[in-house]
The first five atom37 places (N, CA, C, CB, O) and aatype in JSON, in Angstrom:
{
  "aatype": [20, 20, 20, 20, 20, 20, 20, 20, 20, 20, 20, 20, 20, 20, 20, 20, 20, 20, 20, 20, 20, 20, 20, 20, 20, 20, 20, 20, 20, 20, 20, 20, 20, 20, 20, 20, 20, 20, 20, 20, 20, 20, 20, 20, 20, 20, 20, 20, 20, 20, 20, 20, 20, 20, 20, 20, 20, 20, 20, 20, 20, 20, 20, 20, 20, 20, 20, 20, 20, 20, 20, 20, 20, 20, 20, 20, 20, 20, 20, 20, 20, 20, 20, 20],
  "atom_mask": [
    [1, 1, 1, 1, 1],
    [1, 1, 1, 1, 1],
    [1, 1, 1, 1, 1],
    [1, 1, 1, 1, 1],
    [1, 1, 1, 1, 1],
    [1, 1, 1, 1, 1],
    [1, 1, 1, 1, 1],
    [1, 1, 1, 1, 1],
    [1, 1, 1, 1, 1],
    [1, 1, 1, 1, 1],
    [1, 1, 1, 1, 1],
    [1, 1, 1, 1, 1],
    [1, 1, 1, 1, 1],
    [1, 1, 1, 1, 1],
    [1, 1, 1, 1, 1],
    [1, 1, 1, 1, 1],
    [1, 1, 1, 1, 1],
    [1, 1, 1, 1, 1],
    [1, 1, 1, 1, 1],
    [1, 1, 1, 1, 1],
    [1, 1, 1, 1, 1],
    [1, 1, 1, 1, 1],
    [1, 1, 1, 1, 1],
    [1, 1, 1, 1, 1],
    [1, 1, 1, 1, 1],
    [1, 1, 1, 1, 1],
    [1, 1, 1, 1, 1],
    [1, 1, 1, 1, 1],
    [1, 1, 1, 1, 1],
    [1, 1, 1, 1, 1],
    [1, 1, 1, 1, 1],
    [1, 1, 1, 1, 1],
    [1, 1, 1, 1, 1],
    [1, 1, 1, 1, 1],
    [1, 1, 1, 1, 1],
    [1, 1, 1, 1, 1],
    [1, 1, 1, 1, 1],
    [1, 1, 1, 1, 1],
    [1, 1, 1, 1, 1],
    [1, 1, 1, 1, 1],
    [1, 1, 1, 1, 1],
    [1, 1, 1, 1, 1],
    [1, 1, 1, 1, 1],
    [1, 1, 1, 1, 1],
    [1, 1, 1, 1, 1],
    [1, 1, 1, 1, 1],
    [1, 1, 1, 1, 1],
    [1, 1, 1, 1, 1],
    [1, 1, 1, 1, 1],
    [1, 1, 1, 1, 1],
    [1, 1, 1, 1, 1],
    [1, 1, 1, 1, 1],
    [1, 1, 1, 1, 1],
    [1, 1, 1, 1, 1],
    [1, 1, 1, 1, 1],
    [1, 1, 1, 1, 1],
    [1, 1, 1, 1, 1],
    [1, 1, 1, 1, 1],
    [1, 1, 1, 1, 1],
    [1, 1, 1, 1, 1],
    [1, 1, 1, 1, 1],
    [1, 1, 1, 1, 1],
    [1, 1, 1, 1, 1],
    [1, 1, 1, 1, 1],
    [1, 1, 1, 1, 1],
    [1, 1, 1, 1, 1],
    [1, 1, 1, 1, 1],
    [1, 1, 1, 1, 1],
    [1, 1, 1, 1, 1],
    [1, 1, 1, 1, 1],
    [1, 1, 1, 1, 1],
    [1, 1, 1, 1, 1],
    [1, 1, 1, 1, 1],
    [1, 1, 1, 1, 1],
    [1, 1, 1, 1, 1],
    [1, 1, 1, 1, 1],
    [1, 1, 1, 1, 1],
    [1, 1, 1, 1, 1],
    [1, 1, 1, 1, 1],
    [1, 1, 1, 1, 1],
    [1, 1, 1, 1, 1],
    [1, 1, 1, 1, 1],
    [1, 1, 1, 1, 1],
    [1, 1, 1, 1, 1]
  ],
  "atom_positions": [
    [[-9.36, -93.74, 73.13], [-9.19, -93.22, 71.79], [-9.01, -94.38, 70.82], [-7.99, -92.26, 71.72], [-8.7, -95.53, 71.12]],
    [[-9.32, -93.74, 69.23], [-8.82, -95.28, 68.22], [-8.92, -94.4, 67.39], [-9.75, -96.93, 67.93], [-9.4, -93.26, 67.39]],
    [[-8.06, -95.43, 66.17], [-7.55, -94.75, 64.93], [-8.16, -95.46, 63.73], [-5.94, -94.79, 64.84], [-7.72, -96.57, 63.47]],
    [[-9.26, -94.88, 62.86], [-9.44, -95.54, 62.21], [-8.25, -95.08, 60.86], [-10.88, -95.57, 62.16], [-7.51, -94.09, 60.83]],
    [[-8.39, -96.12, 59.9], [-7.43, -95.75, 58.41], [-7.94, -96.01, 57.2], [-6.12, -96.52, 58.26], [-8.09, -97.11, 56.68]],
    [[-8.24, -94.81, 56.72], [-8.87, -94.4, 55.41], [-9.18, -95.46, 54.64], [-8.07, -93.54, 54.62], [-8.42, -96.26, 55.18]],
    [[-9.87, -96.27, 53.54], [-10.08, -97.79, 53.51], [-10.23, -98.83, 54.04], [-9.65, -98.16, 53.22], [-10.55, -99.84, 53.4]],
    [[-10.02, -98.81, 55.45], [-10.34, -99.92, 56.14], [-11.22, -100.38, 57.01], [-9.66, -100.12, 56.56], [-10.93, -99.99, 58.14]],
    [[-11.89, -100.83, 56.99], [-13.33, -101.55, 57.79], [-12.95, -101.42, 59.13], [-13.74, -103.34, 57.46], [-11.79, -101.82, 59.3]],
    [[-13.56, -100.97, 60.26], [-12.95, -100.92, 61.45], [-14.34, -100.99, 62.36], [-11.94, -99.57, 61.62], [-15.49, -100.91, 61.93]],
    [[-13.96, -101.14, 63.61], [-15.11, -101.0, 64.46], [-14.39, -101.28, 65.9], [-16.4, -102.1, 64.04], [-13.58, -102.15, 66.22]],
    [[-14.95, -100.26, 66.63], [-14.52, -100.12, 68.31], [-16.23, -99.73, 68.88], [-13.01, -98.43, 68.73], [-17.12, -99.08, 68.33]],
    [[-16.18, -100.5, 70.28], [-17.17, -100.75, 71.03], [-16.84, -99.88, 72.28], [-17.35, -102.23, 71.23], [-15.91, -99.91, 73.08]],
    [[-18.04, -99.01, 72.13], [-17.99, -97.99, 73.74], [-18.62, -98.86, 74.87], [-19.11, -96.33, 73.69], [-19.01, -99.9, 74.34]],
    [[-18.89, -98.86, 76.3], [-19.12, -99.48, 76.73], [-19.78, -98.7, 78.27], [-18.15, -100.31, 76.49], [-19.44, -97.66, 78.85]],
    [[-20.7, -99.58, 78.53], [-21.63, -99.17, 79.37], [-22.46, -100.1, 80.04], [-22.31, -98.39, 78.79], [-22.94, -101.09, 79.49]],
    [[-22.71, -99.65, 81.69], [-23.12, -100.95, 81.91], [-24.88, -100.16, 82.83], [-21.6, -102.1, 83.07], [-25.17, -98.97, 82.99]],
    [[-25.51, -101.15, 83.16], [-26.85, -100.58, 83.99], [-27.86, -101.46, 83.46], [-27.31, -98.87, 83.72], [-27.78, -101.94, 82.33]],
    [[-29.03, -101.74, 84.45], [-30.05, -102.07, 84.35], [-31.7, -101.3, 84.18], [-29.81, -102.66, 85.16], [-32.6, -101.25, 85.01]],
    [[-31.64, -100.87, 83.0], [-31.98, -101.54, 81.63], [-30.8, -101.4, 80.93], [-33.2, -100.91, 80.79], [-30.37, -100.25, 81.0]],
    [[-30.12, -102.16, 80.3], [-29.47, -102.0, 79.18], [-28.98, -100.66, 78.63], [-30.17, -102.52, 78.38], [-29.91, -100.53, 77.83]],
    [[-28.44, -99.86, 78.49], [-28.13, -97.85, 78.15], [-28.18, -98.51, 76.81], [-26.21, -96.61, 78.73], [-27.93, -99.68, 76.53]],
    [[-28.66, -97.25, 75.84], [-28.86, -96.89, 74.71], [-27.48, -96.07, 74.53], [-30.23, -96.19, 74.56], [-27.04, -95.76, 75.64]],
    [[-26.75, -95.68, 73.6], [-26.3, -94.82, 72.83], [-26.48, -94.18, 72.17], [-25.9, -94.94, 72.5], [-27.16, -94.42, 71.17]],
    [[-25.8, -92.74, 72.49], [-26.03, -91.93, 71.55], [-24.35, -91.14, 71.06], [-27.28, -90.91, 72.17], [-23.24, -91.52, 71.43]],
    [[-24.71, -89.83, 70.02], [-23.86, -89.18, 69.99], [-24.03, -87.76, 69.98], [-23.31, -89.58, 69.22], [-24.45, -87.26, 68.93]],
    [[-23.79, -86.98, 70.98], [-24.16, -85.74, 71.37], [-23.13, -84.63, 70.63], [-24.13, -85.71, 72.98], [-23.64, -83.61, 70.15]],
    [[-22.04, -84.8, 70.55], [-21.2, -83.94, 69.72], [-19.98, -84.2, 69.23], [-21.0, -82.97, 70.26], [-19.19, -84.85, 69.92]],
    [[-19.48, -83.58, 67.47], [-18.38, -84.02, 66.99], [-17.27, -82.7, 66.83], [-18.78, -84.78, 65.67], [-17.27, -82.09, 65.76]],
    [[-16.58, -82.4, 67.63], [-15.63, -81.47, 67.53], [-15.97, -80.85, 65.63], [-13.92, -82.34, 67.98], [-16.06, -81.82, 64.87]],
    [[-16.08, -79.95, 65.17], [-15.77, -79.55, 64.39], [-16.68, -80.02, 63.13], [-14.6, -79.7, 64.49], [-16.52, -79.41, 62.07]],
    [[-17.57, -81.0, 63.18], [-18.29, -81.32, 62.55], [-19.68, -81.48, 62.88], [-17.83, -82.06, 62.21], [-20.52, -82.17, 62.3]],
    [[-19.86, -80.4, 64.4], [-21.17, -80.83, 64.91], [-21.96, -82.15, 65.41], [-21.76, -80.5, 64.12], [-21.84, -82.36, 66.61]],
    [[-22.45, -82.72, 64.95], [-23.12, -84.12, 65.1], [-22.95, -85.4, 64.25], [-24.41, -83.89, 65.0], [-23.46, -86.52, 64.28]],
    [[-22.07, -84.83, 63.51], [-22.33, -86.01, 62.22], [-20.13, -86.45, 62.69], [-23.02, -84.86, 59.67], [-19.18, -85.83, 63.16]],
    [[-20.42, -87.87, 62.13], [-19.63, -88.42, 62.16], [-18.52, -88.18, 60.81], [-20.21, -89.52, 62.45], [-19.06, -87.83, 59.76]],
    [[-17.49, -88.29, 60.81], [-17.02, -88.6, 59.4], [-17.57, -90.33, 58.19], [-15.25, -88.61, 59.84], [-17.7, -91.55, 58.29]],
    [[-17.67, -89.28, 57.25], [-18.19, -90.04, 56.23], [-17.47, -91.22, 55.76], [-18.37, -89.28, 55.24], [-16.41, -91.43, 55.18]],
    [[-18.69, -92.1, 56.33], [-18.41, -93.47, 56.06], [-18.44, -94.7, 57.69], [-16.73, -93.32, 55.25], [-18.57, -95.91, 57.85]],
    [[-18.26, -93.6, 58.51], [-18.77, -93.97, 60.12], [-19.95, -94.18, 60.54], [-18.53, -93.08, 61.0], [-20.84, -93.6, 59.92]],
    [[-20.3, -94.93, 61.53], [-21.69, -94.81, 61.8], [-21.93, -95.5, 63.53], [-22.58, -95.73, 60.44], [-21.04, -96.27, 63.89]],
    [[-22.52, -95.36, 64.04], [-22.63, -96.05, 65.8], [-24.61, -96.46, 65.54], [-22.14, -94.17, 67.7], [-25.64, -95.91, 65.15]],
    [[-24.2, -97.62, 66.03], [-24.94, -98.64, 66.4], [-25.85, -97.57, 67.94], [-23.72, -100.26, 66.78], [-25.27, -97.04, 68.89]],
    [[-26.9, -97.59, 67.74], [-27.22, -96.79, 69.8], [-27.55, -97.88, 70.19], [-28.72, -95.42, 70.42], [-28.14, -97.62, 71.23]],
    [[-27.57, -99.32, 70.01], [-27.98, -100.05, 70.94], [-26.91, -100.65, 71.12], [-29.04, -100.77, 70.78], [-26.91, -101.0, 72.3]],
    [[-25.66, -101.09, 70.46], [-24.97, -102.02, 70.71], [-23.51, -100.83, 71.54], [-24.74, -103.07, 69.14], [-22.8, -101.11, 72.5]],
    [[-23.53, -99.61, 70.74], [-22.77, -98.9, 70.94], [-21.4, -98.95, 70.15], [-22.75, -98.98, 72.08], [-20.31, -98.43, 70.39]],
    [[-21.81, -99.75, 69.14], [-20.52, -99.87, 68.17], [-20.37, -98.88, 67.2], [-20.51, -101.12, 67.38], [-21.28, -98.58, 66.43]],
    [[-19.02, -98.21, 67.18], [-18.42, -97.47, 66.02], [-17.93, -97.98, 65.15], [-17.61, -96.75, 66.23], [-16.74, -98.25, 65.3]],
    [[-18.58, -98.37, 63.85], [-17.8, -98.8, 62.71], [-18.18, -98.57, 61.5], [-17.61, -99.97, 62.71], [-19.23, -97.94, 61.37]],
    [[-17.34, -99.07, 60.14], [-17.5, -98.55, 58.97], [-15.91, -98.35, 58.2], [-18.36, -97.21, 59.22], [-14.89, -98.77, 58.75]],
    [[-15.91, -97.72, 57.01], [-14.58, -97.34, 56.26], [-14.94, -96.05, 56.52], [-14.27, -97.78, 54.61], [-16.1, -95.7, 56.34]],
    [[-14.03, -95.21, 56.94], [-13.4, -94.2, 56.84], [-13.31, -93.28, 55.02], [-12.08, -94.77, 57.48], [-12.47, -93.43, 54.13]],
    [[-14.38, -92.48, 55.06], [-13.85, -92.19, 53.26], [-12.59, -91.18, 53.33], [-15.3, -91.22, 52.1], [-12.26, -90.43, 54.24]],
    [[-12.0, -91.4, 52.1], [-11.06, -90.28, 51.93], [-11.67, -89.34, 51.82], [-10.22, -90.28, 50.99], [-12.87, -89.23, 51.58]],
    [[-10.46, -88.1, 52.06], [-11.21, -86.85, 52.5], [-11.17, -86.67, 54.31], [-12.95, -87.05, 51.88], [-10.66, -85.7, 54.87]],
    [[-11.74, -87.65, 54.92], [-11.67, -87.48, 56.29], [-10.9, -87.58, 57.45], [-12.24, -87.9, 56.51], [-11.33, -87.53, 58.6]],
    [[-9.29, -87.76, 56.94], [-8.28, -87.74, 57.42], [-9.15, -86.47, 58.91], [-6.89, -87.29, 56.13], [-10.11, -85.7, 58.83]],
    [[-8.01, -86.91, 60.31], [-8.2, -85.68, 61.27], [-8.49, -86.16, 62.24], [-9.12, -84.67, 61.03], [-8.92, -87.31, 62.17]],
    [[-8.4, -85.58, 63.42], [-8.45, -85.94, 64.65], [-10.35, -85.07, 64.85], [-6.79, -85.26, 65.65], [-10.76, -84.03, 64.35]],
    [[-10.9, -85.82, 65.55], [-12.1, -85.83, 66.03], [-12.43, -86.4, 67.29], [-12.75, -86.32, 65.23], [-12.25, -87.57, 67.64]],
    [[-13.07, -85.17, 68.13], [-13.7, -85.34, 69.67], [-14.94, -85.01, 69.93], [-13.06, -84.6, 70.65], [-15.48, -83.92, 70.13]],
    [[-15.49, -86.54, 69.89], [-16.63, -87.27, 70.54], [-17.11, -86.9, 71.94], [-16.28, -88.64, 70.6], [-16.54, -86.91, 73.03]],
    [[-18.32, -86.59, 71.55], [-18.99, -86.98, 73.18], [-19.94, -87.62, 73.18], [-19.47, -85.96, 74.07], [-20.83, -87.09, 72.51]],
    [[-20.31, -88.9, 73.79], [-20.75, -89.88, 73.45], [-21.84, -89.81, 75.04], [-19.51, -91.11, 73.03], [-21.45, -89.52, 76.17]],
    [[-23.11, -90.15, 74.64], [-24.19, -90.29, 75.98], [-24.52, -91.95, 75.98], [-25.92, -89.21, 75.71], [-24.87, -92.71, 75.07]],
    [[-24.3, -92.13, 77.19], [-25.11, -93.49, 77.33], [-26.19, -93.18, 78.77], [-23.82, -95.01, 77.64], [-26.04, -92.48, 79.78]],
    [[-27.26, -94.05, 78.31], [-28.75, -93.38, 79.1], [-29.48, -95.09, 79.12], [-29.99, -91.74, 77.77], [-29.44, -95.99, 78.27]],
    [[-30.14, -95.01, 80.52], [-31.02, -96.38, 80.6], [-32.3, -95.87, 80.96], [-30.51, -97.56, 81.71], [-33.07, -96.73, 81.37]],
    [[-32.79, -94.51, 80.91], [-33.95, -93.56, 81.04], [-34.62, -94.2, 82.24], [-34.96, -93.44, 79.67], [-35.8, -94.54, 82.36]],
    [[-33.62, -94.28, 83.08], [-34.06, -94.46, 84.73], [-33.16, -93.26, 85.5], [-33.55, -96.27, 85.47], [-33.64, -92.39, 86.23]],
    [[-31.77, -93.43, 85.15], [-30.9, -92.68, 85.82], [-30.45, -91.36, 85.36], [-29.93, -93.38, 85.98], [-30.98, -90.82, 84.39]],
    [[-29.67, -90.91, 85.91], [-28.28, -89.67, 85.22], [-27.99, -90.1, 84.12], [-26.67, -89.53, 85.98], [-27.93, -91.32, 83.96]],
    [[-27.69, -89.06, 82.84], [-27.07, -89.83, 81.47], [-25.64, -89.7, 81.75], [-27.48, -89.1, 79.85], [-25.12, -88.94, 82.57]],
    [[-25.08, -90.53, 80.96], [-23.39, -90.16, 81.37], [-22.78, -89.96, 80.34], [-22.49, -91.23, 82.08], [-22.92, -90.75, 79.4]],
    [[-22.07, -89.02, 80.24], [-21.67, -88.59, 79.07], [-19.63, -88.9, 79.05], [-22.33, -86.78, 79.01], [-19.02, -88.59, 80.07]],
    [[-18.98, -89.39, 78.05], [-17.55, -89.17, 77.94], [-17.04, -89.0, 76.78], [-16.89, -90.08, 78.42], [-17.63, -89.53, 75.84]],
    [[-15.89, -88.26, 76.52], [-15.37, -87.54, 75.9], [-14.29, -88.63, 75.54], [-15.12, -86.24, 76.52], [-13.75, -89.32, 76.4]],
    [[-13.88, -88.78, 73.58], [-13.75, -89.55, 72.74], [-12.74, -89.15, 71.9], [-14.8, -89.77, 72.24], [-13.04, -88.16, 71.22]],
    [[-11.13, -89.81, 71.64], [-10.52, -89.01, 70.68], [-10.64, -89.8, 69.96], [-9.34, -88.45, 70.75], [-10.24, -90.9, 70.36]],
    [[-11.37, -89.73, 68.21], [-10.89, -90.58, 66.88], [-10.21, -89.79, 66.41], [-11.82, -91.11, 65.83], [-10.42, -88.59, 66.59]],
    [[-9.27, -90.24, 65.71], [-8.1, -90.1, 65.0], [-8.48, -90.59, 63.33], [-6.88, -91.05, 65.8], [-8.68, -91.8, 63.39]],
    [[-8.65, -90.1, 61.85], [-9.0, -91.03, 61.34], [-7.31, -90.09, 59.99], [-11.12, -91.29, 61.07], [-6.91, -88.96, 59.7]],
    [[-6.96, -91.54, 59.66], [-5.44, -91.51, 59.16], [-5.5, -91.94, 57.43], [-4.4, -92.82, 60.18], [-4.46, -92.0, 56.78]]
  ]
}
């Protein structure tokens, strides 16, 4: 889990390992469907979450996050942001 805080530039790295390299994605946002809170954004190749947090988006949010090397099984895990 991580907390981002309303104004502040932040960024947390999901992580995944396999040969080819896994892509990222984001498969679902508790309560907001697919979309991230505004002002967030994930990288699918690097797998980085970052950005400012806009006001307004205070709340706890659960991620499910896919990482895939389109050889294998995708693997999917489940994500608490917190944004304060």
């Amino acid at each position: 889990s991580s907390t981002f805080t309303i104004g502040v530039n932040k960024s947390f790295t999901f992580a995944a390992t396999g040969k080819p390299t896994p892509a990222y994605s984001l498969i679902s946002v508790t309560g907001t469907g697919t979309s991230l809170p505004s002002g967030l954004s994930l990288n699918n190749t690097t797998g980085v979450l970052s950005g400012t947090a806009a006001i307004g988006t205070q709340g706890t949010y659960i991620l499910t996050m896919r990482a895939t090397n389109g050889l294998g099984v995708n693997v999917n895990q489940t994500f608490t942001l917190t944004v304060s």
